[in-house]
PDB file of C-alpha atoms in Angstrom:
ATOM      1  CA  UNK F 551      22.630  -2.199  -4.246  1.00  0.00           C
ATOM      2  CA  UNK F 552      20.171  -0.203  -2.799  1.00  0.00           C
ATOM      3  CA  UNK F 553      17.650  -0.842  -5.617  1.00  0.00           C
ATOM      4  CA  UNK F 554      17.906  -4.242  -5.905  1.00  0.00           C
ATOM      5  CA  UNK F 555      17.099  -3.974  -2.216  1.00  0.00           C
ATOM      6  CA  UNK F 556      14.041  -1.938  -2.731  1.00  0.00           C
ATOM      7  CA  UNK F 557      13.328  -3.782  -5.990  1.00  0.00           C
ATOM      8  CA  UNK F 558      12.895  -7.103  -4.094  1.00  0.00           C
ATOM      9  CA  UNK F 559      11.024  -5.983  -1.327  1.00  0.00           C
ATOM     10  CA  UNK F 560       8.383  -4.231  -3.618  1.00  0.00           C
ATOM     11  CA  UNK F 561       8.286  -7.132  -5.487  1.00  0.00           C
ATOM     12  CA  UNK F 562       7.323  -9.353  -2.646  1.00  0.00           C
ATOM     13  CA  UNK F 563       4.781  -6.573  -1.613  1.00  0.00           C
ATOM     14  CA  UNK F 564       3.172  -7.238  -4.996  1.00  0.00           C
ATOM     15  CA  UNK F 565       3.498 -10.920  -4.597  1.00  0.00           C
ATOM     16  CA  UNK F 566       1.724 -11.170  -1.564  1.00  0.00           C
ATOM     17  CA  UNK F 567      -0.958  -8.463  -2.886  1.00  0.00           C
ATOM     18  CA  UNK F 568      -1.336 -10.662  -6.074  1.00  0.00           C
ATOM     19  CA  UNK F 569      -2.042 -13.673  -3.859  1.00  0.00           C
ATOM     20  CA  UNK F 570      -4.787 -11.711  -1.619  1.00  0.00           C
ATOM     21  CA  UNK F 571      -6.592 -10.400  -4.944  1.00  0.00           C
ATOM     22  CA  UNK F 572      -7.078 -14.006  -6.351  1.00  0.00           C
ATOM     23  CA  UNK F 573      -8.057 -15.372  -2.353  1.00  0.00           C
ATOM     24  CA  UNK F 574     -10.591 -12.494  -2.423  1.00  0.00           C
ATOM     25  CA  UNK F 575     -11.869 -13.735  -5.899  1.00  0.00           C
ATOM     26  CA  UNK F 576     -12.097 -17.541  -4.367  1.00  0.00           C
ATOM     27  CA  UNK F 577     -13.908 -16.109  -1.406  1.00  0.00           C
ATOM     28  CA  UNK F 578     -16.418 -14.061  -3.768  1.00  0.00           C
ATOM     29  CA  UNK F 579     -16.796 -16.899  -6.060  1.00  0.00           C
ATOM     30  CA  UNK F 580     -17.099 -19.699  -3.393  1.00  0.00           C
ATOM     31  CA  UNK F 581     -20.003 -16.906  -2.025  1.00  0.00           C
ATOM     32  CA  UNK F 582     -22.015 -16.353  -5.187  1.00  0.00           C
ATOM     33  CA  UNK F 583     -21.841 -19.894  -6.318  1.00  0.00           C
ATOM     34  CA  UNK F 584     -23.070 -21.232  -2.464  1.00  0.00           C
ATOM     35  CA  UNK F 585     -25.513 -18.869  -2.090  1.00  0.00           C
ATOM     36  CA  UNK F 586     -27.609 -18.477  -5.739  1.00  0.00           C
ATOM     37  CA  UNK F 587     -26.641 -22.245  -6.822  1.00  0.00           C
ATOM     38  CA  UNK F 588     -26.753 -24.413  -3.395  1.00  0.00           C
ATOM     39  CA  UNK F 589     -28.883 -21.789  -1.628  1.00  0.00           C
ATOM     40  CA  UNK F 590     -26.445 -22.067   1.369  1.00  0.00           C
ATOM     41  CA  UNK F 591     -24.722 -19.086   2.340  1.00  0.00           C
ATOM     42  CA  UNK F 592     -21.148 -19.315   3.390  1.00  0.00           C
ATOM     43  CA  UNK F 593     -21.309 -17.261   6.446  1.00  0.00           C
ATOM     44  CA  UNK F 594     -17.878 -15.689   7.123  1.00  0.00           C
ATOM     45  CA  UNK F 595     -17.639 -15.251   3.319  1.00  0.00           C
ATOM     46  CA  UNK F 596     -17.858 -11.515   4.220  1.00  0.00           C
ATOM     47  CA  UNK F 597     -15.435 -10.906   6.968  1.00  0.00           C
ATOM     48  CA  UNK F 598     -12.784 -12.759   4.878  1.00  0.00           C
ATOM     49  CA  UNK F 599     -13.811 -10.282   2.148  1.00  0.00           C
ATOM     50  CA  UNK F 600     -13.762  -7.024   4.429  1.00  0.00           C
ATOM     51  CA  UNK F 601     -10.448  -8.637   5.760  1.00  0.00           C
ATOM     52  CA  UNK F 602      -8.782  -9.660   2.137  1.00  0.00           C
ATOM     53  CA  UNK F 603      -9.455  -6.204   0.526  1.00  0.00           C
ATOM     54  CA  UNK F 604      -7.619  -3.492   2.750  1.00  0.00           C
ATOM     55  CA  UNK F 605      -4.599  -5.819   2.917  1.00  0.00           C
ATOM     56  CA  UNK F 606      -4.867  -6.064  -1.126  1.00  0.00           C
ATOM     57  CA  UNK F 607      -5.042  -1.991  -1.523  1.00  0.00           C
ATOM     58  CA  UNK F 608      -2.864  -0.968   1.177  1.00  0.00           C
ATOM     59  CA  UNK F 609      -0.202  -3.159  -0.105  1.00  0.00           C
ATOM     60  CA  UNK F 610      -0.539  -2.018  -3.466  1.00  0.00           C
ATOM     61  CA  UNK F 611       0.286   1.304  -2.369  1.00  0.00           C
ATOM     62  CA  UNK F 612       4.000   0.420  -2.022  1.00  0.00           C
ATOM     63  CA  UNK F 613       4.335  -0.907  -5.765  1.00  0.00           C
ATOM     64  CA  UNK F 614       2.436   2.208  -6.520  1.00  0.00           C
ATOM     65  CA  UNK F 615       4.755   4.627  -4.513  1.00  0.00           C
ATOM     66  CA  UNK F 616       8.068   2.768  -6.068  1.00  0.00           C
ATOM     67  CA  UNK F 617       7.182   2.778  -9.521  1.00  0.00           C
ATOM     68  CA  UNK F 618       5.778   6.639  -9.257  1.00  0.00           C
ATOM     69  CA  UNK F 619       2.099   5.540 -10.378  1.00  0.00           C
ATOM     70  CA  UNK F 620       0.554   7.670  -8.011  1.00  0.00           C
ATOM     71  CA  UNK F 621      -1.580  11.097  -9.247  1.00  0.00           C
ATOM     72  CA  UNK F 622       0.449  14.114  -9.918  1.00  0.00           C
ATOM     73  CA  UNK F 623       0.269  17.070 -11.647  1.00  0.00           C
ATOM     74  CA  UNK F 624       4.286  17.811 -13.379  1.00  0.00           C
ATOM     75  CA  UNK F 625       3.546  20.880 -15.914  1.00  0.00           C
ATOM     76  CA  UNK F 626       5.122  23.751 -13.226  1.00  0.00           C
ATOM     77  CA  UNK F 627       7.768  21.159 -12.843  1.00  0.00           C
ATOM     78  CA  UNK F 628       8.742  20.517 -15.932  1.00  0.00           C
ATOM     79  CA  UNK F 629       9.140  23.796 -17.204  1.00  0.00           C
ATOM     80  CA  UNK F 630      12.273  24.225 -14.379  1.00  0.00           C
ATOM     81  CA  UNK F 631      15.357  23.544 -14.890  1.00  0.00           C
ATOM     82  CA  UNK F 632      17.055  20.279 -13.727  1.00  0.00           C
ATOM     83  CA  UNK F 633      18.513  21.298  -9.989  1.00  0.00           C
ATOM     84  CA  UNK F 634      15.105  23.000  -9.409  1.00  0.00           C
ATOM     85  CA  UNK F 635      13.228  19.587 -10.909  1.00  0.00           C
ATOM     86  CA  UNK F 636      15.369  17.497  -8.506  1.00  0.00           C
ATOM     87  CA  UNK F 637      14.238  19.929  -5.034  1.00  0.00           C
ATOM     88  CA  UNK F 638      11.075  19.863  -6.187  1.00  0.00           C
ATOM     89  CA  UNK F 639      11.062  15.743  -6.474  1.00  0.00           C
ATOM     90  CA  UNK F 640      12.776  15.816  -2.732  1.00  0.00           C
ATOM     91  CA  UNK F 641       9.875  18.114  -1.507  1.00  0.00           C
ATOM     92  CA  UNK F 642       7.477  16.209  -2.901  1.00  0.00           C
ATOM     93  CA  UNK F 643       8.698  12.875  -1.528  1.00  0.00           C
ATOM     94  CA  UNK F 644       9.152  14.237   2.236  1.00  0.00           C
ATOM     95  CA  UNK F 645       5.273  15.477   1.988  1.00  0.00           C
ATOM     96  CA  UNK F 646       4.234  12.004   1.042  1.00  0.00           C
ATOM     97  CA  UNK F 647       7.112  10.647   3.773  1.00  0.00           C
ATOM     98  CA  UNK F 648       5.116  12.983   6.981  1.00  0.00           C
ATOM     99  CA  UNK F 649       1.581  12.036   5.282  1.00  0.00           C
ATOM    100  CA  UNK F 650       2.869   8.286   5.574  1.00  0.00           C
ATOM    101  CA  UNK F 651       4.092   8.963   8.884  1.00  0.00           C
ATOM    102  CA  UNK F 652       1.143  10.464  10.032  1.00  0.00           C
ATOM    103  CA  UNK F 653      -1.060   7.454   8.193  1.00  0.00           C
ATOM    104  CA  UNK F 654       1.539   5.085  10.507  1.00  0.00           C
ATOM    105  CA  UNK F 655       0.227   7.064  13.636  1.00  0.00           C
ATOM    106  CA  UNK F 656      -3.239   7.740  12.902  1.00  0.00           C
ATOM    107  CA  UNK F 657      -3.908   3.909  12.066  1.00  0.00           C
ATOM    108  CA  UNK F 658      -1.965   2.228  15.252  1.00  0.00           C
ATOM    109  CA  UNK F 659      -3.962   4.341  17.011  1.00  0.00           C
ATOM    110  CA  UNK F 660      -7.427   3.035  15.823  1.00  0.00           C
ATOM    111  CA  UNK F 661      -6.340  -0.295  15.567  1.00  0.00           C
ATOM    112  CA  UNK F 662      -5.561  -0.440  18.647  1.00  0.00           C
ATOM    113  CA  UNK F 663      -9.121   1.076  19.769  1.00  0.00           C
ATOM    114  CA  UNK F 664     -10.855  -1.890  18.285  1.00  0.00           C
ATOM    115  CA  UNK F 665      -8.462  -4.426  19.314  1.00  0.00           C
ATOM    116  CA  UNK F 666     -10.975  -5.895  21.888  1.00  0.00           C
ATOM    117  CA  UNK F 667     -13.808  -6.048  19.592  1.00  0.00           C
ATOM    118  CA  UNK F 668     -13.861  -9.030  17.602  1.00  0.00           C
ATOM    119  CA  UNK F 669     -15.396  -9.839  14.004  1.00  0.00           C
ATOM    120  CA  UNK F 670     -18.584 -11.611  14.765  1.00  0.00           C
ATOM    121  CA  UNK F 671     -17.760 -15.398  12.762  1.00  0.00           C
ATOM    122  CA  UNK F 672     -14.213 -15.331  12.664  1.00  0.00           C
ATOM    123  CA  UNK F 673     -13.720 -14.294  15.723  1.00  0.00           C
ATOM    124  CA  UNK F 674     -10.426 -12.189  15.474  1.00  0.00           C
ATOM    125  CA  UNK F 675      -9.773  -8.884  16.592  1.00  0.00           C
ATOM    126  CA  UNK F 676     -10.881  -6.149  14.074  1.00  0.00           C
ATOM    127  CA  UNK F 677      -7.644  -4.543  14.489  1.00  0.00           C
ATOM    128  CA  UNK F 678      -6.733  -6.725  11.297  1.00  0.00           C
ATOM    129  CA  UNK F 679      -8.861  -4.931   9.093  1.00  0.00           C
ATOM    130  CA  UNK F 680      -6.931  -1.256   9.961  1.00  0.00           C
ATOM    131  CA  UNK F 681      -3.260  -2.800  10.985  1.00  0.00           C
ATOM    132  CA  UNK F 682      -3.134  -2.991   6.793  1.00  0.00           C
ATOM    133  CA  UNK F 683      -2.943   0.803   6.912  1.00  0.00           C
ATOM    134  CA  UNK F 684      -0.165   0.682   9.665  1.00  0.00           C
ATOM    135  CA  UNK F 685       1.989  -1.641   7.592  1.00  0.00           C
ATOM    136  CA  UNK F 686       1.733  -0.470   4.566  1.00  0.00           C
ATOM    137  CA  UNK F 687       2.282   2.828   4.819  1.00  0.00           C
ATOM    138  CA  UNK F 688       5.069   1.720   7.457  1.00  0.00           C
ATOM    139  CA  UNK F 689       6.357   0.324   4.181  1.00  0.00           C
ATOM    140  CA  UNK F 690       5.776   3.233   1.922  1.00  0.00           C
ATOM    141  CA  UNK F 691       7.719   5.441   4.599  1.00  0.00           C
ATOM    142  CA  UNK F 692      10.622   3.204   4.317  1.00  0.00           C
ATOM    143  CA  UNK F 693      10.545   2.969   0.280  1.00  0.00           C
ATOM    144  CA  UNK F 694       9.534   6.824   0.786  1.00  0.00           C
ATOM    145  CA  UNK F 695      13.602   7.489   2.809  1.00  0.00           C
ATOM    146  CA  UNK F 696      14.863   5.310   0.619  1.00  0.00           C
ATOM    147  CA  UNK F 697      14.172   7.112  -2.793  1.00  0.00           C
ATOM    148  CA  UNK F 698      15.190  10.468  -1.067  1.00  0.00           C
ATOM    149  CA  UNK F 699      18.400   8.838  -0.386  1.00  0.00           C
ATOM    150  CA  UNK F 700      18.647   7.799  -4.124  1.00  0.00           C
ATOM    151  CA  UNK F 701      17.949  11.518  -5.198  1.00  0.00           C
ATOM    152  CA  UNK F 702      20.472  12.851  -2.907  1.00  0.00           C
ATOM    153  CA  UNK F 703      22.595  10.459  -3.921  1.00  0.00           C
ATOM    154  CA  UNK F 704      23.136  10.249  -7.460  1.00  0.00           C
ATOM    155  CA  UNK F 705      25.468  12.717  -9.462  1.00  0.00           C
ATOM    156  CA  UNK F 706      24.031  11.748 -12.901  1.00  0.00           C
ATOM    157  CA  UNK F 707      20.455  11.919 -13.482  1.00  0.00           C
ATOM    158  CA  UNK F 708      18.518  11.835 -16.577  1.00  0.00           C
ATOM    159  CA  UNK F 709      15.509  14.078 -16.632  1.00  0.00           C
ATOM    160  CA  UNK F 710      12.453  12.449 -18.469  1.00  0.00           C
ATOM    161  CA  UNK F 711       8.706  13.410 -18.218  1.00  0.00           C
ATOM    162  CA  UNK F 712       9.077  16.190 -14.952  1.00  0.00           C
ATOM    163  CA  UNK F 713      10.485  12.996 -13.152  1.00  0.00           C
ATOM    164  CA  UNK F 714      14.482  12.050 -12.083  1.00  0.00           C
ATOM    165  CA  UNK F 715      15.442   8.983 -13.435  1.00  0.00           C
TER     166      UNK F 715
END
């Protein structure tokens, strides 16, 4: 149950980081084709852009963390035995988990230092472009618990690649 929990809510993550990647293409587009074909600018083109893309990345990072996408280096890992391969996977899950936590912290806190200071054409606080960080790695801290959970958890576990399946 737990899976299809964290299955669905990854999924929507993705969903919604799909949707941003194709509004950022519209925005780009719409740009180009306005400025070098109608010779008219679009002037918040930019902001929208600057807004679009952390959302898109940060997001991503929660598909990335679930399907174990991310960078790292398994040859010391895979050389131990299972039990050994499953602390190691633990440890290396609660170092992303306080990393995530501190990401959580560190980008609240300068969000909320530019929260009075607006983006000049839209005219909304730029605490959008850096409350991206704060969700998403609010997100990646909860998908973070919940794998640990799953490791501690489960009594049968294939090994395949350095990785607990």
């Amino acid at each position: 149950m737990l899976d299809k929990i964290t299955s669905r809510f990854v999924k929507l993550t993705e969903i919604i980081a799909i949707l941003l990647m194709v509004l950022l293409t519209l925005v780009v587009f719409a740009e180009v084709l306005s400025r070098y074909v109608f010779n008219y600018p679009i002037s918040f083109s930019t902001e929208l852009t600057q807004l679009f893309f952390p959302w898109m990345i940060f997001l991503g990072t929660v598909a990335v963390t679930k399907n174990e996408d991310h960078l790292k280096i398994t040859v010391l890992q895979e050389k131990m035995g299972r039990g050994v391969q499953l602390v190691m996977q633990i440890f290396g899950k609660a170092v992303m988990l306080i990393f995530s936590i501190y990401m959580v912290y560190a980008s609240y806190l300068l969000a909320q230092a530019v929260r009075m200071q607006p983006l000049p054409m839209l005219q909304i606080s730029k605490s959008w472009l850096y409350i991206s960080v704060t969700v998403s790695f609010t997100f990646v801290a909860i998908l973070l618990v919940l794998q640990i959970i799953l490791l501690i958890t489960r009594k049968n576990v294939e090994m395949k690649g350095g990785e607990v399946q």
